[in-house]
Amino acid sequence: MELLIETVKKLKATGTAIIFSSHNMKNVAEVSDQLLMLVNGNQRLYGPIDEIRSRFGKTKIYLEGVFDNLLIEELPGMMAIDDDYPGKVITFDSELHVKQAMDQARHLPSLRGYRLLPATLDDIFRLTIKGEVDSHE
């Protein structure tokens, strides 16, 4: 697969138009400028990847440091915690909860850094598919 991705990148650099179909959102993000997402044969998303990502907001934060005084599991709206040494990526249900968590974390002396993270294409894919499933229930 790596050879295919490198070949697509080289062709893209020469200005060649490429239609690339994949369920692997990491590969899609790596080689694509635009995205067309079909769900059950219907168009759900279309446009520049950066524009699509911005529509989904920033519901993740990366915190770097030691968080003994911050009970991450008790933060409002917290949905998932992933280790990403030397910190943690925390997913929330809304940008409001991300901002509240950031305000709390900023006051921790052990915080070495933080940043808001845009939605990944995997996140967007899951949310879009979930919306399709929810609408059929």
mmCIF file of C-alpha atoms in Angstrom:
data_model
loop_
_atom_site.group_PDB
_atom_site.id
_atom_site.type_symbol
_atom_site.label_atom_id
_atom_site.label_comp_id
_atom_site.label_asym_id
_atom_site.label_seq_id
_atom_site.Cartn_x
_atom_site.Cartn_y
_atom_site.Cartn_z
ATOM 1 C CA MET A 1 0.000 0.000 0.000
ATOM 2 C CA GLU A 2 2.888 2.344 0.752
ATOM 3 C CA LEU A 3 4.112 2.115 -2.840
ATOM 4 C CA LEU A 4 0.624 2.979 -4.109
ATOM 5 C CA ILE A 5 0.367 6.014 -1.811
ATOM 6 C CA GLU A 6 3.812 7.259 -2.870
ATOM 7 C CA THR A 7 2.891 6.815 -6.546
ATOM 8 C CA VAL A 8 -0.365 8.730 -6.070
ATOM 9 C CA LYS A 9 1.543 11.545 -4.291
ATOM 10 C CA LYS A 10 4.036 11.788 -7.185
ATOM 11 C CA LEU A 11 1.242 11.937 -9.763
ATOM 12 C CA LYS A 12 -0.589 14.547 -7.679
ATOM 13 C CA ALA A 13 2.574 16.681 -7.519
ATOM 14 C CA THR A 14 2.659 16.759 -11.334
ATOM 15 C CA GLY A 15 -0.912 18.057 -11.451
ATOM 16 C CA THR A 16 -2.521 14.794 -12.478
ATOM 17 C CA ALA A 17 -6.166 14.460 -11.448
ATOM 18 C CA ILE A 18 -6.702 11.267 -9.462
ATOM 19 C CA ILE A 19 -9.836 9.582 -8.198
ATOM 20 C CA PHE A 20 -8.878 7.594 -5.105
ATOM 21 C CA SER A 21 -11.400 5.355 -3.377
ATOM 22 C CA SER A 22 -10.689 3.996 0.090
ATOM 23 C CA HIS A 23 -12.175 3.303 3.500
ATOM 24 C CA ASN A 24 -8.768 4.012 5.042
ATOM 25 C CA MET A 25 -9.196 7.644 6.091
ATOM 26 C CA LYS A 26 -5.484 8.028 6.927
ATOM 27 C CA ASN A 27 -4.637 7.320 3.281
ATOM 28 C CA VAL A 28 -7.436 9.576 2.071
ATOM 29 C CA ALA A 29 -6.148 12.456 4.225
ATOM 30 C CA GLU A 30 -2.595 11.863 3.023
ATOM 31 C CA VAL A 31 -3.271 12.020 -0.732
ATOM 32 C CA SER A 32 -6.493 13.981 -1.181
ATOM 33 C CA ASP A 33 -7.375 17.636 -1.484
ATOM 34 C CA GLN A 34 -11.110 17.022 -1.790
ATOM 35 C CA LEU A 35 -13.418 14.434 -0.310
ATOM 36 C CA LEU A 36 -16.628 12.863 -1.531
ATOM 37 C CA MET A 37 -18.183 10.611 1.100
ATOM 38 C CA LEU A 38 -20.949 8.301 -0.007
ATOM 39 C CA VAL A 39 -23.145 6.449 2.482
ATOM 40 C CA ASN A 40 -25.467 3.816 1.051
ATOM 41 C CA GLY A 41 -24.967 5.367 -2.381
ATOM 42 C CA ASN A 42 -25.931 8.875 -1.227
ATOM 43 C CA GLN A 43 -23.602 11.864 -1.056
ATOM 44 C CA ARG A 44 -23.078 12.878 2.593
ATOM 45 C CA LEU A 45 -19.996 15.085 2.374
ATOM 46 C CA TYR A 46 -18.265 16.855 -0.460
ATOM 47 C CA GLY A 47 -15.606 19.528 -0.571
ATOM 48 C CA PRO A 48 -12.058 20.432 0.416
ATOM 49 C CA ILE A 49 -10.857 18.285 3.303
ATOM 50 C CA ASP A 50 -9.830 21.261 5.474
ATOM 51 C CA GLU A 51 -13.264 22.835 5.010
ATOM 52 C CA ILE A 52 -15.029 19.598 5.919
ATOM 53 C CA ARG A 53 -12.846 19.163 9.011
ATOM 54 C CA SER A 54 -13.595 22.718 10.152
ATOM 55 C CA ARG A 55 -17.354 22.036 9.946
ATOM 56 C CA PHE A 56 -16.992 19.310 12.565
ATOM 57 C CA GLY A 57 -15.329 21.579 15.109
ATOM 58 C CA LYS A 58 -12.592 20.809 17.563
ATOM 59 C CA THR A 59 -13.756 18.244 20.069
ATOM 60 C CA LYS A 60 -10.330 16.900 21.023
ATOM 61 C CA ILE A 61 -7.541 18.335 23.081
ATOM 62 C CA TYR A 62 -3.981 17.163 23.536
ATOM 63 C CA LEU A 63 -2.638 17.749 27.041
ATOM 64 C CA GLU A 64 1.029 17.203 27.831
ATOM 65 C CA GLY A 65 2.143 16.794 31.410
ATOM 66 C CA VAL A 66 1.255 15.013 34.642
ATOM 67 C CA PHE A 67 -2.405 15.206 35.601
ATOM 68 C CA ASP A 68 -2.615 13.815 39.121
ATOM 69 C CA ASN A 69 -4.702 16.802 40.239
ATOM 70 C CA LEU A 70 -7.031 16.668 37.236
ATOM 71 C CA LEU A 71 -9.512 13.810 37.215
ATOM 72 C CA ILE A 72 -9.892 13.555 33.454
ATOM 73 C CA GLU A 73 -12.626 10.943 33.728
ATOM 74 C CA GLU A 74 -14.782 13.443 35.635
ATOM 75 C CA LEU A 75 -14.544 16.271 33.101
ATOM 76 C CA PRO A 76 -17.991 17.173 31.704
ATOM 77 C CA GLY A 77 -18.628 15.709 28.260
ATOM 78 C CA MET A 78 -15.488 13.537 28.260
ATOM 79 C CA MET A 79 -16.010 10.618 25.862
ATOM 80 C CA ALA A 80 -12.573 9.007 25.421
ATOM 81 C CA ILE A 81 -8.984 9.222 26.623
ATOM 82 C CA ASP A 82 -6.081 7.988 24.517
ATOM 83 C CA ASP A 83 -2.468 7.877 25.631
ATOM 84 C CA ASP A 84 -0.205 9.779 23.259
ATOM 85 C CA TYR A 85 3.119 9.931 25.068
ATOM 86 C CA PRO A 86 4.077 12.230 26.664
ATOM 87 C CA GLY A 87 0.464 13.318 27.017
ATOM 88 C CA LYS A 88 -3.132 12.369 26.446
ATOM 89 C CA VAL A 89 -5.685 13.031 23.726
ATOM 90 C CA ILE A 90 -9.119 13.591 25.244
ATOM 91 C CA THR A 91 -12.277 13.531 23.132
ATOM 92 C CA PHE A 92 -15.334 15.504 24.222
ATOM 93 C CA ASP A 93 -18.905 15.700 23.018
ATOM 94 C CA SER A 94 -18.696 19.435 22.228
ATOM 95 C CA GLU A 95 -16.321 22.351 21.775
ATOM 96 C CA LEU A 96 -17.814 23.923 24.914
ATOM 97 C CA HIS A 97 -16.619 20.985 27.030
ATOM 98 C CA VAL A 98 -13.187 21.124 25.377
ATOM 99 C CA LYS A 99 -12.875 24.796 26.346
ATOM 100 C CA GLN A 100 -13.967 24.070 29.923
ATOM 101 C CA ALA A 101 -11.360 21.302 30.203
ATOM 102 C CA MET A 102 -8.704 23.609 28.779
ATOM 103 C CA ASP A 103 -9.562 26.268 31.361
ATOM 104 C CA GLN A 104 -9.149 23.716 34.152
ATOM 105 C CA ALA A 105 -5.925 22.253 32.773
ATOM 106 C CA ARG A 106 -4.296 25.667 32.233
ATOM 107 C CA HIS A 107 -4.042 26.141 35.992
ATOM 108 C CA LEU A 108 -2.145 22.911 36.592
ATOM 109 C CA PRO A 109 1.524 23.535 37.349
ATOM 110 C CA SER A 110 2.435 20.233 35.678
ATOM 111 C CA LEU A 111 0.916 21.189 32.308
ATOM 112 C CA ARG A 112 3.710 21.464 29.739
ATOM 113 C CA GLY A 113 1.541 22.159 26.729
ATOM 114 C CA TYR A 114 -1.823 21.731 25.086
ATOM 115 C CA ARG A 115 -3.489 22.166 21.743
ATOM 116 C CA LEU A 116 -6.922 21.813 20.250
ATOM 117 C CA LEU A 117 -7.106 19.120 17.609
ATOM 118 C CA PRO A 118 -9.327 19.237 14.528
ATOM 119 C CA ALA A 119 -11.546 16.265 13.795
ATOM 120 C CA THR A 120 -9.774 13.487 11.938
ATOM 121 C CA LEU A 121 -11.322 11.988 8.836
ATOM 122 C CA ASP A 122 -11.856 8.814 10.885
ATOM 123 C CA ASP A 123 -13.863 10.867 13.418
ATOM 124 C CA ILE A 124 -15.877 12.451 10.612
ATOM 125 C CA PHE A 125 -16.471 9.083 8.957
ATOM 126 C CA ARG A 126 -17.757 7.585 12.235
ATOM 127 C CA LEU A 127 -20.009 10.582 12.940
ATOM 128 C CA THR A 128 -21.395 10.562 9.406
ATOM 129 C CA ILE A 129 -22.083 6.828 9.493
ATOM 130 C CA LYS A 130 -23.620 7.142 12.975
ATOM 131 C CA GLY A 131 -25.922 9.883 11.678
ATOM 132 C CA GLU A 132 -26.994 7.588 8.843
ATOM 133 C CA VAL A 133 -27.686 4.724 11.264
ATOM 134 C CA ASP A 134 -29.571 7.016 13.678
ATOM 135 C CA SER A 135 -31.761 8.367 10.881
ATOM 136 C CA HIS A 136 -32.859 4.828 9.947
ATOM 137 C CA GLU A 137 -33.934 3.795 13.470
#
